[in-house]
PDB file of C-alpha atoms in Angstrom:
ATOM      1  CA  UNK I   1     -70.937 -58.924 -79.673  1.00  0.00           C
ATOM      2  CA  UNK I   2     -70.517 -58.753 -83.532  1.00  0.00           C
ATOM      3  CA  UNK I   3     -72.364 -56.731 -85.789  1.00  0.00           C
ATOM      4  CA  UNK I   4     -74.462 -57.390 -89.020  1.00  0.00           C
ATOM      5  CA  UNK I   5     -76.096 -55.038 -90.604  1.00  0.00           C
ATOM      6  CA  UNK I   6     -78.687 -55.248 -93.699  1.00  0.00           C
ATOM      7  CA  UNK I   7     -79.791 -52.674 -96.207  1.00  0.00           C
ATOM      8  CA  UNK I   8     -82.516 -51.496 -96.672  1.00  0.00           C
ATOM      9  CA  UNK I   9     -84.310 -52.381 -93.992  1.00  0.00           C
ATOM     10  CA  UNK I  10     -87.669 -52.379 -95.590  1.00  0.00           C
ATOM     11  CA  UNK I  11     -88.557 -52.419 -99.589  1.00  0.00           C
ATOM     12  CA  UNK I  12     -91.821 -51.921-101.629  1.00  0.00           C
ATOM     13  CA  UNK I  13     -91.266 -52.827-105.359  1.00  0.00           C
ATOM     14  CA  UNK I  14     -93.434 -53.766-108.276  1.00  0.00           C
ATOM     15  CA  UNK I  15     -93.976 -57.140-109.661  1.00  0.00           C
ATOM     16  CA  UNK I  16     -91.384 -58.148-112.123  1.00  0.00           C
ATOM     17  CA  UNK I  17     -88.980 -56.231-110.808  1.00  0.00           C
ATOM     18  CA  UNK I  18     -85.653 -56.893-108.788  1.00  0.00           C
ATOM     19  CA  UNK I  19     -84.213 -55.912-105.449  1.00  0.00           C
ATOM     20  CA  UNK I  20     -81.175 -56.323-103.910  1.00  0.00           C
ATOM     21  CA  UNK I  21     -80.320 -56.673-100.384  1.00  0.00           C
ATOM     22  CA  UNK I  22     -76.923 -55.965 -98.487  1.00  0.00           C
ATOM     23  CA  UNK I  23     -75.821 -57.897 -95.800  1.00  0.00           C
ATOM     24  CA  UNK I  24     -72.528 -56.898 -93.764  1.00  0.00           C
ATOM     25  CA  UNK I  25     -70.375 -57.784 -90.723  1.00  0.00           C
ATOM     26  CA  UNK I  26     -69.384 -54.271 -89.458  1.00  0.00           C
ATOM     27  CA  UNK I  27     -66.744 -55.487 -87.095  1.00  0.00           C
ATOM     28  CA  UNK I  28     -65.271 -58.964 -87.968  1.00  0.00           C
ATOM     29  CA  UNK I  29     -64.264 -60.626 -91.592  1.00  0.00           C
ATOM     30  CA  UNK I  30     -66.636 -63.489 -92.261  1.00  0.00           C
ATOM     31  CA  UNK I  31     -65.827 -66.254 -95.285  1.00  0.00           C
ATOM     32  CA  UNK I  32     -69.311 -67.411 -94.810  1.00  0.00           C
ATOM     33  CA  UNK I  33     -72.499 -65.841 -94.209  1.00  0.00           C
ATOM     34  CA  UNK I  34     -76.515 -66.766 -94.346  1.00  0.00           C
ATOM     35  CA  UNK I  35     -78.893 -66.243 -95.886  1.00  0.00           C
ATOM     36  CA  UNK I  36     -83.205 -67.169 -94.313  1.00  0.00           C
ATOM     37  CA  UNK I  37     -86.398 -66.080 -95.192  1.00  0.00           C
ATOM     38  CA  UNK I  38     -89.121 -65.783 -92.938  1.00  0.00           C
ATOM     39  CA  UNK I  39     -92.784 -65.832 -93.213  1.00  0.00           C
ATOM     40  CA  UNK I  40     -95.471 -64.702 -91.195  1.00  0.00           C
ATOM     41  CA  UNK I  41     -95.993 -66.496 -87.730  1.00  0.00           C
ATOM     42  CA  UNK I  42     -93.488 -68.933 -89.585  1.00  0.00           C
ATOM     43  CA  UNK I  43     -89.677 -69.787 -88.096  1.00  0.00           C
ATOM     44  CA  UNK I  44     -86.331 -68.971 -90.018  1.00  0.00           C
ATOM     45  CA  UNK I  45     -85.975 -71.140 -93.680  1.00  0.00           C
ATOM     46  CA  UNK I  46     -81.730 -71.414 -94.646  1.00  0.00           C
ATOM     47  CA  UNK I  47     -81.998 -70.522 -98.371  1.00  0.00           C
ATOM     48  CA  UNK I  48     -78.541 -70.282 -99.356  1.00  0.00           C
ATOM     49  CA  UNK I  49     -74.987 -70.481 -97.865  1.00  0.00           C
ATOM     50  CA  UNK I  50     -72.730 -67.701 -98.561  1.00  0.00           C
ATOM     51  CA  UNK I  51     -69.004 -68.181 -99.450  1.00  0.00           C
ATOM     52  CA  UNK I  52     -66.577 -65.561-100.035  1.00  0.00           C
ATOM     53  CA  UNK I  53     -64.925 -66.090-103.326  1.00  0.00           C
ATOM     54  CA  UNK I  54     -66.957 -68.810-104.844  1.00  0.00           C
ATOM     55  CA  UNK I  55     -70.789 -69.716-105.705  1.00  0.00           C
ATOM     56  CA  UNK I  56     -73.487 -69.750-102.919  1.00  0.00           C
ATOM     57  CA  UNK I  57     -75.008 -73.367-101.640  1.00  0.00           C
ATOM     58  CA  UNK I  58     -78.255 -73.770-102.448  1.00  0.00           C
ATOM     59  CA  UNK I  59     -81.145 -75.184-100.158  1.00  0.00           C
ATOM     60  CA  UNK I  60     -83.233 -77.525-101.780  1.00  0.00           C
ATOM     61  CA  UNK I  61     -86.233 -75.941-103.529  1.00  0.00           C
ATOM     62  CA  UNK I  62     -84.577 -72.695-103.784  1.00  0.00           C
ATOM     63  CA  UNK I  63     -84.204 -71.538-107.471  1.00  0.00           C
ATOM     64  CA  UNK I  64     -80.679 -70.118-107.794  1.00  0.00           C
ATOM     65  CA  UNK I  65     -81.385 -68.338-110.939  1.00  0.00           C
ATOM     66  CA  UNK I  66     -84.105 -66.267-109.108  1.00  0.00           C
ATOM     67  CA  UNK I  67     -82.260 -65.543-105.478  1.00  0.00           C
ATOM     68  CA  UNK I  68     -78.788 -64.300-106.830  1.00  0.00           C
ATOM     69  CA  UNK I  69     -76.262 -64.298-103.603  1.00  0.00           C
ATOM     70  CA  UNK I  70     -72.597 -62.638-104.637  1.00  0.00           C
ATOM     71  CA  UNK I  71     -69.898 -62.723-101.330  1.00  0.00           C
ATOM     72  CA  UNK I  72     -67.798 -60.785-103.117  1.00  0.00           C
ATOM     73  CA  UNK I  73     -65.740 -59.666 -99.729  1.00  0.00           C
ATOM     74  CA  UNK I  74     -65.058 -60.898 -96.359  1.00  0.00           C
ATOM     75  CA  UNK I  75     -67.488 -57.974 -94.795  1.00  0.00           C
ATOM     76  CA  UNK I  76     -70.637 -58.123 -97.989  1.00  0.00           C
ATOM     77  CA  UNK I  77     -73.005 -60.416 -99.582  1.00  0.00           C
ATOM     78  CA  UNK I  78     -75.875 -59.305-101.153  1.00  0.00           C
ATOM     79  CA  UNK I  79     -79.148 -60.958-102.137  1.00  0.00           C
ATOM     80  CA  UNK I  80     -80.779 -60.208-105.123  1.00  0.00           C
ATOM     81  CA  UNK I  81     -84.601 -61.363-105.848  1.00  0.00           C
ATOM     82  CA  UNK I  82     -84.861 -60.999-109.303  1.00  0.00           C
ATOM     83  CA  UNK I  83     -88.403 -60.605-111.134  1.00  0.00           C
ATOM     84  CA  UNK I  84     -90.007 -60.691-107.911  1.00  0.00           C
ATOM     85  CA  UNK I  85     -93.930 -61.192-107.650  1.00  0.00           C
ATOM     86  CA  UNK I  86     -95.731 -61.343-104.568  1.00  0.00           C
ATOM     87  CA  UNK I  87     -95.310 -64.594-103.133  1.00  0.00           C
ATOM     88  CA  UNK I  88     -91.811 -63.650-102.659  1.00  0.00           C
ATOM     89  CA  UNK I  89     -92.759 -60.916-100.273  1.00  0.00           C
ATOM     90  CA  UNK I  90     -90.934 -61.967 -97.188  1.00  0.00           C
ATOM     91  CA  UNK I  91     -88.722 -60.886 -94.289  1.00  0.00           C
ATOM     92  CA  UNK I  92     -85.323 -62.000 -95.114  1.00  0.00           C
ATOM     93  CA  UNK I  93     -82.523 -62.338 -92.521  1.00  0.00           C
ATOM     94  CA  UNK I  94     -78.764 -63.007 -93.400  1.00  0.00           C
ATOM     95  CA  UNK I  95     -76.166 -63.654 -90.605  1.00  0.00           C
ATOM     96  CA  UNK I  96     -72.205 -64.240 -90.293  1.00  0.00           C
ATOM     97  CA  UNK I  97     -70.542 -66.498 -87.751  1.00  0.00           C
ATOM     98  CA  UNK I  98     -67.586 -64.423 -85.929  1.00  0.00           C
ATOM     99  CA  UNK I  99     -64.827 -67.243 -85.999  1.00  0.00           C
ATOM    100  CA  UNK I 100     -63.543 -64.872 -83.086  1.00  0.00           C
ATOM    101  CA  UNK I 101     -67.009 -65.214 -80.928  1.00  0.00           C
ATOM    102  CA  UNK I 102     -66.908 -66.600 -77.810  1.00  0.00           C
ATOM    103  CA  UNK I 103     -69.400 -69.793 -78.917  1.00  0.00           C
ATOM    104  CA  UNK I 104     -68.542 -69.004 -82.778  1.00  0.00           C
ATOM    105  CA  UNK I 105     -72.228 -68.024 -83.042  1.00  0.00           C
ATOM    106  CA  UNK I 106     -74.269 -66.544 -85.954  1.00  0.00           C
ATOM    107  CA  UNK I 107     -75.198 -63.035 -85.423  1.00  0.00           C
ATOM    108  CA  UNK I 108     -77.765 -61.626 -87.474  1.00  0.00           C
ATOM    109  CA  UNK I 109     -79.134 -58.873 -89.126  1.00  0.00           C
ATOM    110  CA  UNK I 110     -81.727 -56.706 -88.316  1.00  0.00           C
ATOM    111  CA  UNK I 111     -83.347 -58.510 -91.673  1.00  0.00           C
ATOM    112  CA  UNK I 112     -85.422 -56.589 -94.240  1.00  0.00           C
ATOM    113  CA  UNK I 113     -88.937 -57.039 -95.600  1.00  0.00           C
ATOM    114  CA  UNK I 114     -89.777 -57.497 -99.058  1.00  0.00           C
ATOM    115  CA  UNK I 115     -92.975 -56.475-100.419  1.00  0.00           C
ATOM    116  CA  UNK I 116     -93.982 -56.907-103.868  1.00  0.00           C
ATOM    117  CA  UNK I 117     -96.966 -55.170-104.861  1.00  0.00           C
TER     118      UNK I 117
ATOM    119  CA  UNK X   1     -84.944 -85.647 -93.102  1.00  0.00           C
ATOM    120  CA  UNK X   2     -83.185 -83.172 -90.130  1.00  0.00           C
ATOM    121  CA  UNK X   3     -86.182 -81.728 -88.320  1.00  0.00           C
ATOM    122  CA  UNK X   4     -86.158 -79.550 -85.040  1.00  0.00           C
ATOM    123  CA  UNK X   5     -89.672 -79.165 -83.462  1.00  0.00           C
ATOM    124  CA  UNK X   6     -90.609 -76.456 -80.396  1.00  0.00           C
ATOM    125  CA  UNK X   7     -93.805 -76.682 -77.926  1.00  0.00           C
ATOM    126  CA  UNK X   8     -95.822 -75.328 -76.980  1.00  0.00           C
ATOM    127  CA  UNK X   9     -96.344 -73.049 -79.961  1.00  0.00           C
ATOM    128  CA  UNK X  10     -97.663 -70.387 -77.675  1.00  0.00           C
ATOM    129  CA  UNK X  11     -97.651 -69.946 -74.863  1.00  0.00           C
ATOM    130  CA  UNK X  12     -99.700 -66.667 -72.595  1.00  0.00           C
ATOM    131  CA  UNK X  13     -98.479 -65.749 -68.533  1.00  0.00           C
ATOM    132  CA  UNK X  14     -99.246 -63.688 -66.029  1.00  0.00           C
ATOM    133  CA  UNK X  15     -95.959 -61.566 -64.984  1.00  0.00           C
ATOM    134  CA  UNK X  16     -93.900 -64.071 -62.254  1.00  0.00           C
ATOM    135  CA  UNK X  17     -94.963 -66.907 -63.426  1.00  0.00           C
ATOM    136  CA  UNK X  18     -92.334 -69.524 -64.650  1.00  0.00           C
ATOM    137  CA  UNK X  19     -92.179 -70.948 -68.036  1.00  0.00           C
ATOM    138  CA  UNK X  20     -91.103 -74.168 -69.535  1.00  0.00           C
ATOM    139  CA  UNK X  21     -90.436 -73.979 -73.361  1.00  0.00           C
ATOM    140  CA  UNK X  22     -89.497 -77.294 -74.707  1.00  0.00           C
ATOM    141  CA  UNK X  23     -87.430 -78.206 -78.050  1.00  0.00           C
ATOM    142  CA  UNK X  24     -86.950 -81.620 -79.530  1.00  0.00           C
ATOM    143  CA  UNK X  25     -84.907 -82.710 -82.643  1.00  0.00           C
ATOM    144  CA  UNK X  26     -83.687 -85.670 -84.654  1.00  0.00           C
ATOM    145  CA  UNK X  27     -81.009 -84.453 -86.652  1.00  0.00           C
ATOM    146  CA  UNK X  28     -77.750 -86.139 -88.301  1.00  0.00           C
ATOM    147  CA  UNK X  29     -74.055 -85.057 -87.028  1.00  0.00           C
ATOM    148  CA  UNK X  30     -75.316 -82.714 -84.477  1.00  0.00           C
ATOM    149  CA  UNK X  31     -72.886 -80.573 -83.187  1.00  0.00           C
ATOM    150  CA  UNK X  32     -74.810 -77.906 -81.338  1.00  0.00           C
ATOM    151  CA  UNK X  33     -78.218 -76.979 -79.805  1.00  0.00           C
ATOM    152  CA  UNK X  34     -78.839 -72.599 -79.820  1.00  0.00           C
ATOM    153  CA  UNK X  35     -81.717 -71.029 -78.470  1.00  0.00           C
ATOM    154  CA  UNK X  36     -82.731 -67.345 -79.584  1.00  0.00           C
ATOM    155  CA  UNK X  37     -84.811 -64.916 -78.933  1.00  0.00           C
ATOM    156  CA  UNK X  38     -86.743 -62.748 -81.785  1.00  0.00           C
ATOM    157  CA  UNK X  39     -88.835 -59.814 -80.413  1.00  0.00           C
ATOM    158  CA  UNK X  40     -89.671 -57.461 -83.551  1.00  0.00           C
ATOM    159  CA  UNK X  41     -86.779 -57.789 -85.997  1.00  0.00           C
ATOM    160  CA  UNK X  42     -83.979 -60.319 -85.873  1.00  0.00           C
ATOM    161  CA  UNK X  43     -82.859 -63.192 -83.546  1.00  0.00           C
ATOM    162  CA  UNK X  44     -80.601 -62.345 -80.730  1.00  0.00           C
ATOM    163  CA  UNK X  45     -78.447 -65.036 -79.033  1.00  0.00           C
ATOM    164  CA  UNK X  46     -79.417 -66.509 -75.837  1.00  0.00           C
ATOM    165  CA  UNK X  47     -77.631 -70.307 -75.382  1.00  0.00           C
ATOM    166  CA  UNK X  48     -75.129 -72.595 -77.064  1.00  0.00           C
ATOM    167  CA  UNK X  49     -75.270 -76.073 -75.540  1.00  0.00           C
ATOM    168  CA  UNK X  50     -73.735 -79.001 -76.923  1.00  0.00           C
ATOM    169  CA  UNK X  51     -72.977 -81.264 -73.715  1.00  0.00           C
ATOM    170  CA  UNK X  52     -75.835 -82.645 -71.611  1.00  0.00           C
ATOM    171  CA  UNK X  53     -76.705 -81.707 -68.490  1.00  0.00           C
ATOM    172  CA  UNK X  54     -75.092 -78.645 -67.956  1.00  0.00           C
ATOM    173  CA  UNK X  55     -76.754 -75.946 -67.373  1.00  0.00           C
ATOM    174  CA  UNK X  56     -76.566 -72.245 -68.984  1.00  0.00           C
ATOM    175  CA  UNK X  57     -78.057 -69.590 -66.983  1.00  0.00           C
ATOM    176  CA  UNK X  58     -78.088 -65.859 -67.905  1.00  0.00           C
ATOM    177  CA  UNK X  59     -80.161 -63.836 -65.153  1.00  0.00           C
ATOM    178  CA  UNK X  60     -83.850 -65.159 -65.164  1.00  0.00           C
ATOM    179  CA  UNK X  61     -83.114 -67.462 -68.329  1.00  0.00           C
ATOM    180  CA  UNK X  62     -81.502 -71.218 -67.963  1.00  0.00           C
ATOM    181  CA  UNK X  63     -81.182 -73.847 -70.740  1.00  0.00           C
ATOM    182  CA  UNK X  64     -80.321 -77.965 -70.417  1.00  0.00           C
ATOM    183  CA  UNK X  65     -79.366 -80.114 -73.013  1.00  0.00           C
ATOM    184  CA  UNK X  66     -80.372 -83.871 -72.873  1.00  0.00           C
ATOM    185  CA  UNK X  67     -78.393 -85.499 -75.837  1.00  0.00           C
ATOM    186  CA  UNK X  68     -80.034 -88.917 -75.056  1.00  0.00           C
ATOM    187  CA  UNK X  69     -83.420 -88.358 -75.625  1.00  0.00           C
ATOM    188  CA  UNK X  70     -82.770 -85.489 -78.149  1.00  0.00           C
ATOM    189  CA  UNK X  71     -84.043 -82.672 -76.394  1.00  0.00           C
ATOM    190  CA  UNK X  72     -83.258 -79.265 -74.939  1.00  0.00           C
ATOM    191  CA  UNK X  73     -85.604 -76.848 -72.178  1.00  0.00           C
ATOM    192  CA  UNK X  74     -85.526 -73.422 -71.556  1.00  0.00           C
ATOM    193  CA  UNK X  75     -86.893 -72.033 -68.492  1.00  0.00           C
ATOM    194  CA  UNK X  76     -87.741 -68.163 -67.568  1.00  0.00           C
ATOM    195  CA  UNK X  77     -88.437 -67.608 -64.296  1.00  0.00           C
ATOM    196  CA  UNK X  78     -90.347 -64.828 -62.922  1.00  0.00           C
ATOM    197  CA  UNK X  79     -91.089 -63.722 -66.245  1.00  0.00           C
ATOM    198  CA  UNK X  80     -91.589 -60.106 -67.083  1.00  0.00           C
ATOM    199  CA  UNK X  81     -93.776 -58.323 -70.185  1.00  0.00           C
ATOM    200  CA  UNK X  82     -90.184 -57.614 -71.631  1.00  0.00           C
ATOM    201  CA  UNK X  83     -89.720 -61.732 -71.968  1.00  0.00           C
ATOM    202  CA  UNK X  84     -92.857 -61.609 -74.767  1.00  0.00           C
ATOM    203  CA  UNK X  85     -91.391 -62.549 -78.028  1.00  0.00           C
ATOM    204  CA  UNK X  86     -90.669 -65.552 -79.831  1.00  0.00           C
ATOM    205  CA  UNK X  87     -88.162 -67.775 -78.575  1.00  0.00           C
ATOM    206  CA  UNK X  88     -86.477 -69.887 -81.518  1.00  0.00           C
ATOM    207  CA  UNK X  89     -84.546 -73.850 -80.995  1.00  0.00           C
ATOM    208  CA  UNK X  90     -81.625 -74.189 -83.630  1.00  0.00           C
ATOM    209  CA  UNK X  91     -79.625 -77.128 -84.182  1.00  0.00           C
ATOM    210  CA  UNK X  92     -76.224 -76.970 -85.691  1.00  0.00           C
ATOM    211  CA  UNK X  93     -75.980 -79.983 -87.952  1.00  0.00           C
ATOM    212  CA  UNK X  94     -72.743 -81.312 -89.597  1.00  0.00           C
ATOM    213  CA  UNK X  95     -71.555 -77.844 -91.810  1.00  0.00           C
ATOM    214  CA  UNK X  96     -72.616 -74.681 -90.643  1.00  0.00           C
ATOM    215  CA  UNK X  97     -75.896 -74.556 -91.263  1.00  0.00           C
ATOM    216  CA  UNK X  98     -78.664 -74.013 -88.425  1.00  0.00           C
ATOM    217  CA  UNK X  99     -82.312 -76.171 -88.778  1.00  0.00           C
ATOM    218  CA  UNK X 100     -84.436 -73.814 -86.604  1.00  0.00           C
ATOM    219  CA  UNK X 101     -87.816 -75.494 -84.968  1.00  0.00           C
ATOM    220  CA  UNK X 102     -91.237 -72.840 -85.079  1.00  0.00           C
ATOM    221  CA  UNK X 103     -90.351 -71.457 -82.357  1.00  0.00           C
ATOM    222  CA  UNK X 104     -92.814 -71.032 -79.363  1.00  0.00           C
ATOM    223  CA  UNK X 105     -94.714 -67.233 -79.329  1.00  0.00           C
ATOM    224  CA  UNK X 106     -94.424 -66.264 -75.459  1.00  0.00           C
ATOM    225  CA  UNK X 107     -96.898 -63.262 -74.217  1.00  0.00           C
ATOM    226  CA  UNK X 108     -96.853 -62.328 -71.028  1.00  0.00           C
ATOM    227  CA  UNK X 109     -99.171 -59.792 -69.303  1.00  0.00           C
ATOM    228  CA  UNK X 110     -99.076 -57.757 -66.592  1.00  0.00           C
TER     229      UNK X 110
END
């Protein structure tokens, strides 16, 4: 099946400070990718839709000044969690639906947890 | 509001025993119902159903979709220590976006 990968896999930062997070389909071209976050013993929460080319969707109650998403090509999008304090510590998943797939499924990344100290 | 809600939340077995894990939703222009499966790190793909009652089997693993009453099983028979993980419902809803349910925490001893 596809691939996504996500860099780095985990990250320990200090409050205040920001961190960004790659996200990128290693074998297939995707316009749109996604964007979760998960919490402990919690399910998968869409934060932001992904588009190649233009500005991310937004999930309501997401803050769009503080979770920066660029798409800037068909293969990357990158999260970045700007002046991040502790609540934001998270694991955060993106994935990439392979117009190609067999069911046109999401695939997604390994994720990567955020801690903010 | 779209919503997508799993049972049992948890759920513990002995090894052979068959499971049940059940996932209801009441969502607007549904176009799909996904199951997954998330051990340590990310969801991998199990199912995509989107007609009733057909069912998808993959070895021990077999989903149905009932799009009348809004619901979706998936069943693991003989179940194995390698089936403990969380098992995640998502429903593909008008654009592309996925509402996943909690998800139902399956352990299963030996």
């Amino acid at each position: 099946g596809a691939v996504v990968s996500q860099h780095p896999s985990w990250v320990i930062c200090k409050s205040g400070t920001s961190v960004k997070i790659e996200c990128r389909s290693l074998d297939f071209q995707a316009t749109t990718m996604f964007w979760y976050r998960q919490f402990p013993k919690q399910s998968l929460m869409l934060m932001a839709t992904s588009n190649e080319g233009s500005k991310a969707t937004y999930e309501q109650g997401v803050e769009k000044d503080k979770f920066l998403i660029n798409h800037a090509s068909l293969t990357l999008s990158t999260l970045t969690v700007t002046s991040a304090h502790p609540e934001d510590s998270s694991f955060y998943i993106c994935s990439a639906r392979d117009p190609a797939g067999k069911y046109n499924e999401q695939f997604f990344g390994p994720g990567t947890r955020l801690t903010v100290l | 509001e779209d919503k997508v809600v799993q049972s049992p939340l948890s759920l513990v077995v002995h090894e052979g025993d068959t499971v049940t894990l059940n996932c209801s939703y009441e969502v607007t222009n549904f176009r799909s119902l996904l199951w997954y499966k998330q051990e340590k790190k990310a969801p991998t793909f199990l199912f995509m159903l989107t007609s009733s009652g057909i069912e998808k089997k993959s070895g021990r693993l077999s989903s149905i979709l009932d799009k009348k009453e809004l619901f979706s099983i998936l069943n693991i028979t003989a179940t194995q220590t390698g089936d403990s993980a969380i098992y995640l419902c998502a429903v593909e809803a008008g654009t592309d976006k996925l509402i996943f349910g909690t998800g139902t925490r399956l352990q299963v001893f030996p």
